[in-house]
Amino acid sequence: MTETHTAQHDTLRQQAVDWHLRLTSGNADAGVWAEFERWRQQPDHARAYRDVETLWQQLPQPLLADRRRRQAIAARQRRKGLLRRGLNLAAAASLLLAVLAGFYPDYLQHPLADYRTRIGEQTAIKLADGSIAYLNTDTAVDVTIGPNERRVELLHGEAEFEVAHDARPFRVTAGAVTTEALGTRFIVRYDGETGAVTLQQGTVRTSRPAARGAQTDSAVLQPGQQLTFNAETLDAPRAVDLSNADAWRRRRLLMNFVPLKQVVAEINRYRRSQIRLLDPKLGEREVNAAIDIQHIDAWLEALQQTLPIQVIHAGPWVFLRSWAHVSRNQSVR
């Protein structure tokens, strides 16, 4: 199989996985099905979709095969044929899961959340109490509006909350951290381990359970302040530029005097095809960035026109390296 044919096969397989996820999401309407039928009529597409569908149906079988494998070992491997079949199924399922995890991590993460956005998507949700939650890229939330409180659990991602006036407290939890507000606007970001709360209007109190015997760890934020946290601590509130903090609402990313690696990490939240730094020193270089989220490639092109950086496109990936690194390699040859 030539390199070109291999790349075409991988692309077709990725398209088939994407179609299967769309069709089984519960949100596929007649228009989506019609589009799928047109795609399936093209050469090799129907077979690629059948392969993915077969693998998906067999996903539970590796778990069963693994349990049988342990039973077979205890019984001196009396059922070696089943074990081999189970291992083959496990390998096939692992291949499919690797494709899903590599290009579609947002499809696998929190699939039962009340509201979700995919990578690169943004949306606004009006809650039952009149509050509005603006979800940024790759975000999942659960919402409970009860008689005594209004609670949103931010499972992953970033959301801005515009809280409606109501006697019931409005609480947003992210991991072990809870932020409570009445009639205010604030942003919460959480990646599963670390996060941040940024206050735009009003007043909020952010708290987390303390160790046994200690007082609850908490802090009150004023407008224009941000508090970062992890699983163990709440940092002290600090002043931030609010125009940068909520720039994503305007489909912009604004960062001043930050390492290039931080800019790349932020951009990658909005892209399935990730950007990688080939030169670690390059990642430490401080830059100012004003990026249109919908035209990231244009920013990359401008980047290599203004800085000694080379942008390399390799299939779905993009690599950045310094021209100094290129010159050194050429001189060695």
Short mmCIF file of C-alpha atoms in Angstrom, two decimals:
data_model
loop_
_atom_site.label_atom_id
_atom_site.label_comp_id
_atom_site.label_asym_id
_atom_site.label_seq_id
_atom_site.Cartn_x
_atom_site.Cartn_y
_atom_site.Cartn_z
CA MET A 1 0.00 0.00 0.00
CA THR A 2 1.52 3.32 -1.07
CA GLU A 3 1.81 6.24 1.32
CA THR A 4 -0.84 8.17 -0.65
CA HIS A 5 -3.24 5.23 -0.60
CA THR A 6 -2.64 4.77 3.14
CA ALA A 7 -3.46 8.42 3.81
CA GLN A 8 -6.64 8.12 1.71
CA HIS A 9 -7.64 4.99 3.60
CA ASP A 10 -7.09 6.70 6.98
CA THR A 11 -9.11 9.73 5.85
CA LEU A 12 -11.97 7.52 4.67
CA ARG A 13 -11.95 5.59 7.95
CA GLN A 14 -12.10 8.85 9.92
CA GLN A 15 -15.05 10.01 7.81
CA ALA A 16 -16.84 6.71 8.45
CA VAL A 17 -16.30 7.03 12.21
CA ASP A 18 -17.60 10.59 12.13
CA TRP A 19 -20.73 9.54 10.23
CA HIS A 20 -21.42 6.67 12.64
CA LEU A 21 -21.17 9.01 15.61
CA ARG A 22 -23.49 11.57 13.98
CA LEU A 23 -26.08 8.97 13.04
CA THR A 24 -26.13 7.32 16.48
CA SER A 25 -26.12 10.59 18.47
CA GLY A 26 -29.92 10.83 18.48
CA ASN A 27 -29.79 14.24 16.74
CA ALA A 28 -29.68 13.10 13.11
CA ASP A 29 -32.61 14.49 11.12
CA ALA A 30 -33.77 13.69 7.59
CA GLY A 31 -31.27 16.13 6.11
CA VAL A 32 -28.35 14.43 7.85
CA TRP A 33 -29.51 11.01 6.66
CA ALA A 34 -29.85 12.29 3.09
CA GLU A 35 -26.33 13.72 3.24
CA PHE A 36 -25.07 10.41 4.61
CA GLU A 37 -26.70 8.46 1.76
CA ARG A 38 -24.95 10.70 -0.79
CA TRP A 39 -21.64 10.12 0.97
CA ARG A 40 -22.19 6.35 1.12
CA GLN A 41 -22.82 6.11 -2.63
CA GLN A 42 -19.22 7.08 -3.38
CA PRO A 43 -16.64 4.33 -4.13
CA ASP A 44 -15.50 2.32 -1.06
CA HIS A 45 -17.55 4.47 1.34
CA ALA A 46 -20.23 1.86 2.02
CA ARG A 47 -17.60 -0.76 2.84
CA ALA A 48 -15.72 1.64 5.14
CA TYR A 49 -18.93 2.40 7.02
CA ARG A 50 -19.79 -1.32 7.37
CA ASP A 51 -16.33 -1.96 8.84
CA VAL A 52 -16.77 0.77 11.45
CA GLU A 53 -20.32 -0.37 12.23
CA THR A 54 -19.12 -3.95 12.73
CA LEU A 55 -16.31 -2.87 15.04
CA TRP A 56 -18.70 -0.69 17.05
CA GLN A 57 -21.12 -3.59 17.54
CA GLN A 58 -18.25 -5.74 18.76
CA LEU A 59 -16.93 -3.22 21.32
CA PRO A 60 -18.58 -4.97 24.31
CA GLN A 61 -17.10 -8.28 23.27
CA PRO A 62 -13.47 -7.52 24.28
CA LEU A 63 -14.66 -6.98 27.86
CA LEU A 64 -16.45 -10.29 27.85
CA ALA A 65 -13.45 -11.91 26.18
CA ASP A 66 -11.15 -10.55 28.88
CA ARG A 67 -13.31 -12.07 31.62
CA ARG A 68 -13.33 -15.38 29.78
CA ARG A 69 -9.58 -15.09 29.35
CA ARG A 70 -9.10 -14.93 33.12
CA GLN A 71 -11.44 -17.90 33.57
CA ALA A 72 -9.55 -19.81 30.91
CA ILE A 73 -6.22 -19.17 32.64
CA ALA A 74 -7.65 -20.43 35.93
CA ALA A 75 -8.91 -23.53 34.09
CA ARG A 76 -5.45 -24.13 32.51
CA GLN A 77 -6.44 -22.44 29.25
CA ARG A 78 -8.97 -25.05 28.23
CA ARG A 79 -10.60 -22.61 25.87
CA LYS A 80 -7.66 -21.19 23.92
CA GLY A 81 -9.69 -20.66 20.75
CA LEU A 82 -12.07 -18.27 22.49
CA LEU A 83 -9.16 -16.44 24.07
CA ARG A 84 -7.51 -15.83 20.72
CA ARG A 85 -10.77 -14.58 19.27
CA GLY A 86 -11.27 -12.27 22.23
CA LEU A 87 -7.80 -10.83 21.84
CA ASN A 88 -8.41 -10.20 18.15
CA LEU A 89 -11.63 -8.39 18.98
CA ALA A 90 -9.83 -6.38 21.64
CA ALA A 91 -7.21 -5.32 19.09
CA ALA A 92 -9.89 -4.28 16.61
CA ALA A 93 -11.80 -2.35 19.25
CA SER A 94 -8.61 -0.68 20.43
CA LEU A 95 -7.96 0.51 16.89
CA LEU A 96 -11.41 2.09 16.67
CA LEU A 97 -11.12 3.65 20.11
CA ALA A 98 -7.70 5.06 19.21
CA VAL A 99 -9.21 6.78 16.17
CA LEU A 100 -12.07 8.13 18.29
CA ALA A 101 -9.80 9.31 21.08
CA GLY A 102 -7.32 10.91 18.69
CA PHE A 103 -9.70 12.94 16.54
CA TYR A 104 -13.00 12.85 18.45
CA PRO A 105 -12.23 13.03 22.21
CA ASP A 106 -15.28 15.25 22.71
CA TYR A 107 -17.57 12.47 21.40
CA LEU A 108 -16.33 10.05 24.06
CA GLN A 109 -16.23 12.49 26.97
CA HIS A 110 -19.41 12.99 29.03
CA PRO A 111 -21.78 11.61 26.37
CA LEU A 112 -24.78 11.82 28.74
CA ALA A 113 -24.31 15.45 29.80
CA ASP A 114 -27.41 17.66 29.66
CA TYR A 115 -25.68 20.09 27.28
CA ARG A 116 -22.47 19.74 25.27
CA THR A 117 -20.46 21.47 22.59
CA ARG A 118 -18.01 19.76 20.26
CA ILE A 119 -14.49 20.97 19.56
CA GLY A 120 -14.75 24.35 17.84
CA GLU A 121 -18.45 24.81 18.68
CA GLN A 122 -20.06 27.45 20.90
CA THR A 123 -23.67 27.80 21.97
CA ALA A 124 -26.00 29.68 24.33
CA ILE A 125 -28.52 27.91 26.58
CA LYS A 126 -31.41 29.61 28.35
CA LEU A 127 -32.06 27.81 31.62
CA ALA A 128 -35.49 27.28 33.18
CA ASP A 129 -34.95 30.15 35.66
CA GLY A 130 -34.12 32.64 32.90
CA SER A 131 -30.35 32.49 33.39
CA ILE A 132 -28.17 32.05 30.30
CA ALA A 133 -25.15 29.76 30.01
CA TYR A 134 -22.76 30.45 27.13
CA LEU A 135 -20.76 27.29 26.41
CA ASN A 136 -17.33 27.55 24.82
CA THR A 137 -15.56 24.87 22.79
CA ASP A 138 -15.56 21.23 24.04
CA THR A 139 -17.76 21.89 27.08
CA ALA A 140 -20.20 19.68 28.98
CA VAL A 141 -22.61 20.68 31.76
CA ASP A 142 -25.38 19.16 33.85
CA VAL A 143 -28.16 21.48 35.05
CA THR A 144 -30.54 21.12 38.01
CA ILE A 145 -33.11 23.84 38.70
CA GLY A 146 -34.80 22.86 41.98
CA PRO A 147 -37.14 24.51 44.47
CA ASN A 148 -34.28 25.47 46.81
CA GLU A 149 -31.29 26.06 44.55
CA ARG A 150 -30.10 26.37 40.99
CA ARG A 151 -27.07 24.18 40.30
CA VAL A 152 -24.86 23.72 37.25
CA GLU A 153 -22.09 21.12 37.20
CA LEU A 154 -19.33 22.05 34.77
CA LEU A 155 -18.00 18.63 33.81
CA HIS A 156 -15.40 19.95 31.38
CA GLY A 157 -14.65 23.08 29.38
CA GLU A 158 -15.59 26.71 29.85
CA ALA A 159 -18.85 28.59 30.31
CA GLU A 160 -19.99 32.12 31.01
CA PHE A 161 -23.06 32.49 33.21
CA GLU A 162 -25.48 35.40 33.09
CA VAL A 163 -27.49 34.78 36.26
CA ALA A 164 -31.14 35.81 36.49
CA HIS A 165 -32.27 37.49 39.73
CA ASP A 166 -33.91 34.87 41.92
CA ALA A 167 -34.15 34.15 45.64
CA ARG A 168 -32.66 30.71 45.09
CA PRO A 169 -28.84 30.56 45.18
CA PHE A 170 -27.11 29.89 41.86
CA ARG A 171 -24.15 27.51 42.23
CA VAL A 172 -21.65 26.22 39.68
CA THR A 173 -19.50 23.25 40.66
CA ALA A 174 -16.26 22.26 38.93
CA GLY A 175 -14.71 19.24 40.55
CA ALA A 176 -14.67 19.93 44.30
CA VAL A 177 -14.94 23.71 43.83
CA THR A 178 -18.27 25.57 44.09
CA THR A 179 -18.95 29.15 43.03
CA GLU A 180 -22.12 30.79 44.34
CA ALA A 181 -23.67 33.97 43.02
CA LEU A 182 -26.88 36.01 43.02
CA GLY A 183 -27.56 38.20 40.00
CA THR A 184 -24.15 38.35 38.38
CA ARG A 185 -21.99 37.40 35.38
CA PHE A 186 -18.95 35.17 35.67
CA ILE A 187 -16.88 32.61 33.77
CA VAL A 188 -15.80 29.19 35.00
CA ARG A 189 -13.21 27.06 33.23
CA TYR A 190 -12.30 23.48 34.17
CA ASP A 191 -10.20 20.79 32.48
CA GLY A 192 -10.79 17.99 34.99
CA GLU A 193 -7.82 18.91 37.19
CA THR A 194 -7.36 22.69 37.23
CA GLY A 195 -9.66 25.61 36.61
CA ALA A 196 -10.39 29.30 36.99
CA VAL A 197 -13.26 31.57 38.00
CA THR A 198 -13.41 35.07 36.47
CA LEU A 199 -15.92 37.64 37.75
CA GLN A 200 -17.34 40.22 35.34
CA GLN A 201 -20.20 41.73 37.33
CA GLY A 202 -21.58 41.39 40.86
CA THR A 203 -20.00 39.30 43.61
CA VAL A 204 -19.29 35.57 43.93
CA ARG A 205 -17.88 33.34 46.62
CA THR A 206 -15.75 30.40 45.52
CA SER A 207 -15.08 27.60 47.98
CA ARG A 208 -13.84 24.05 48.25
CA PRO A 209 -13.97 21.46 51.06
CA ALA A 210 -10.94 21.68 53.36
CA ALA A 211 -9.00 18.84 54.91
CA ARG A 212 -10.56 17.17 57.93
CA GLY A 213 -10.59 19.48 60.93
CA ALA A 214 -9.74 22.60 58.94
CA GLN A 215 -11.96 25.49 57.92
CA THR A 216 -13.54 25.60 54.46
CA ASP A 217 -11.21 27.19 51.93
CA SER A 218 -13.02 30.11 50.25
CA ALA A 219 -12.54 33.52 48.65
CA VAL A 220 -14.80 36.37 47.57
CA LEU A 221 -14.17 37.85 44.12
CA GLN A 222 -14.78 41.41 42.98
CA PRO A 223 -15.41 42.42 39.34
CA GLY A 224 -12.25 42.16 37.26
CA GLN A 225 -10.71 39.45 39.45
CA GLN A 226 -9.84 35.86 38.65
CA LEU A 227 -9.18 32.92 40.94
CA THR A 228 -7.42 29.74 39.81
CA PHE A 229 -7.73 26.37 41.54
CA ASN A 230 -6.75 22.73 41.48
CA ALA A 231 -7.79 19.66 43.42
CA GLU A 232 -5.99 20.85 46.57
CA THR A 233 -5.90 24.65 46.69
CA LEU A 234 -7.60 27.90 45.80
CA ASP A 235 -5.20 30.62 44.75
CA ALA A 236 -5.68 34.21 45.87
CA PRO A 237 -7.82 36.39 43.54
CA ARG A 238 -5.87 38.59 41.12
CA ALA A 239 -6.77 41.32 38.67
CA VAL A 240 -7.21 40.33 35.00
CA ASP A 241 -8.12 42.04 31.74
CA LEU A 242 -11.80 41.20 31.25
CA SER A 243 -11.66 42.01 27.54
CA ASN A 244 -9.21 39.12 27.18
CA ALA A 245 -11.05 36.79 29.55
CA ASP A 246 -14.30 36.76 27.56
CA ALA A 247 -12.86 37.36 24.07
CA TRP A 248 -13.97 33.86 23.05
CA ARG A 249 -17.57 35.11 23.22
CA ARG A 250 -16.64 37.31 20.25
CA ARG A 251 -14.84 34.40 18.54
CA ARG A 252 -11.48 35.90 19.41
CA LEU A 253 -8.44 34.84 21.44
CA LEU A 254 -6.47 37.71 23.00
CA MET A 255 -3.22 37.08 24.90
CA ASN A 256 -0.50 39.55 25.81
CA PHE A 257 3.12 38.71 26.62
CA VAL A 258 2.57 34.99 27.10
CA PRO A 259 4.78 32.03 26.01
CA LEU A 260 4.05 30.69 22.55
CA LYS A 261 3.36 27.25 24.05
CA GLN A 262 0.46 28.78 26.01
CA VAL A 263 -0.96 30.29 22.83
CA VAL A 264 -0.65 26.93 21.05
CA ALA A 265 -2.36 25.12 23.94
CA GLU A 266 -5.24 27.59 23.80
CA ILE A 267 -5.60 27.29 20.02
CA ASN A 268 -5.64 23.49 20.26
CA ARG A 269 -8.84 23.67 22.31
CA TYR A 270 -10.59 24.78 19.11
CA ARG A 271 -8.96 22.36 16.64
CA ARG A 272 -9.27 18.62 16.03
CA SER A 273 -5.94 18.66 14.19
CA GLN A 274 -3.46 19.69 16.84
CA ILE A 275 -0.51 22.08 16.53
CA ARG A 276 2.79 20.76 17.88
CA LEU A 277 6.01 22.57 18.78
CA LEU A 278 9.15 20.84 17.49
CA ASP A 279 11.50 23.19 19.33
CA PRO A 280 10.93 23.42 23.13
CA LYS A 281 12.85 26.70 23.31
CA LEU A 282 10.50 28.17 20.74
CA GLY A 283 7.61 27.48 23.08
CA GLU A 284 9.12 29.77 25.72
CA ARG A 285 9.23 32.78 23.40
CA GLU A 286 6.82 35.50 24.56
CA VAL A 287 4.31 36.73 22.00
CA ASN A 288 1.19 38.85 21.73
CA ALA A 289 -1.70 37.14 19.99
CA ALA A 290 -4.99 38.41 18.57
CA ILE A 291 -6.57 35.43 16.82
CA ASP A 292 -9.85 34.99 14.99
CA ILE A 293 -10.98 31.52 16.09
CA GLN A 294 -12.57 30.94 12.70
CA HIS A 295 -9.35 31.79 10.83
CA ILE A 296 -6.58 30.18 12.87
CA ASP A 297 -4.68 29.11 9.73
CA ALA A 298 -4.49 32.75 8.64
CA TRP A 299 -2.88 33.61 11.98
CA LEU A 300 -0.36 30.80 11.54
CA GLU A 301 0.54 32.14 8.11
CA ALA A 302 1.02 35.62 9.55
CA LEU A 303 3.10 34.18 12.40
CA GLN A 304 5.78 32.83 10.09
CA GLN A 305 5.82 36.14 8.21
CA THR A 306 6.58 38.13 11.37
CA LEU A 307 8.73 35.74 13.42
CA PRO A 308 11.56 33.32 12.53
CA ILE A 309 9.12 30.40 12.63
CA GLN A 310 8.40 27.74 10.03
CA VAL A 311 4.89 26.26 9.84
CA ILE A 312 4.85 22.68 8.54
CA HIS A 313 1.59 21.00 7.47
CA ALA A 314 1.69 17.19 7.62
CA GLY A 315 -1.72 15.67 6.95
CA PRO A 316 -4.11 16.82 9.68
CA TRP A 317 -1.30 18.03 11.93
CA VAL A 318 0.63 21.29 12.03
CA PHE A 319 4.18 21.61 13.39
CA LEU A 320 6.06 24.76 14.38
CA ARG A 321 9.83 25.05 14.46
CA SER A 322 12.28 27.92 14.50
CA TRP A 323 14.27 28.84 11.40
CA ALA A 324 17.40 28.74 13.54
CA HIS A 325 16.72 25.05 14.12
CA VAL A 326 16.30 24.53 10.38
CA SER A 327 19.57 26.36 9.63
CA ARG A 328 21.48 24.22 12.13
CA ASN A 329 20.17 21.03 10.57
CA GLN A 330 21.09 22.19 7.08
CA SER A 331 24.62 23.15 8.17
CA VAL A 332 25.12 19.71 9.68
CA ARG A 333 24.21 18.09 6.38
#
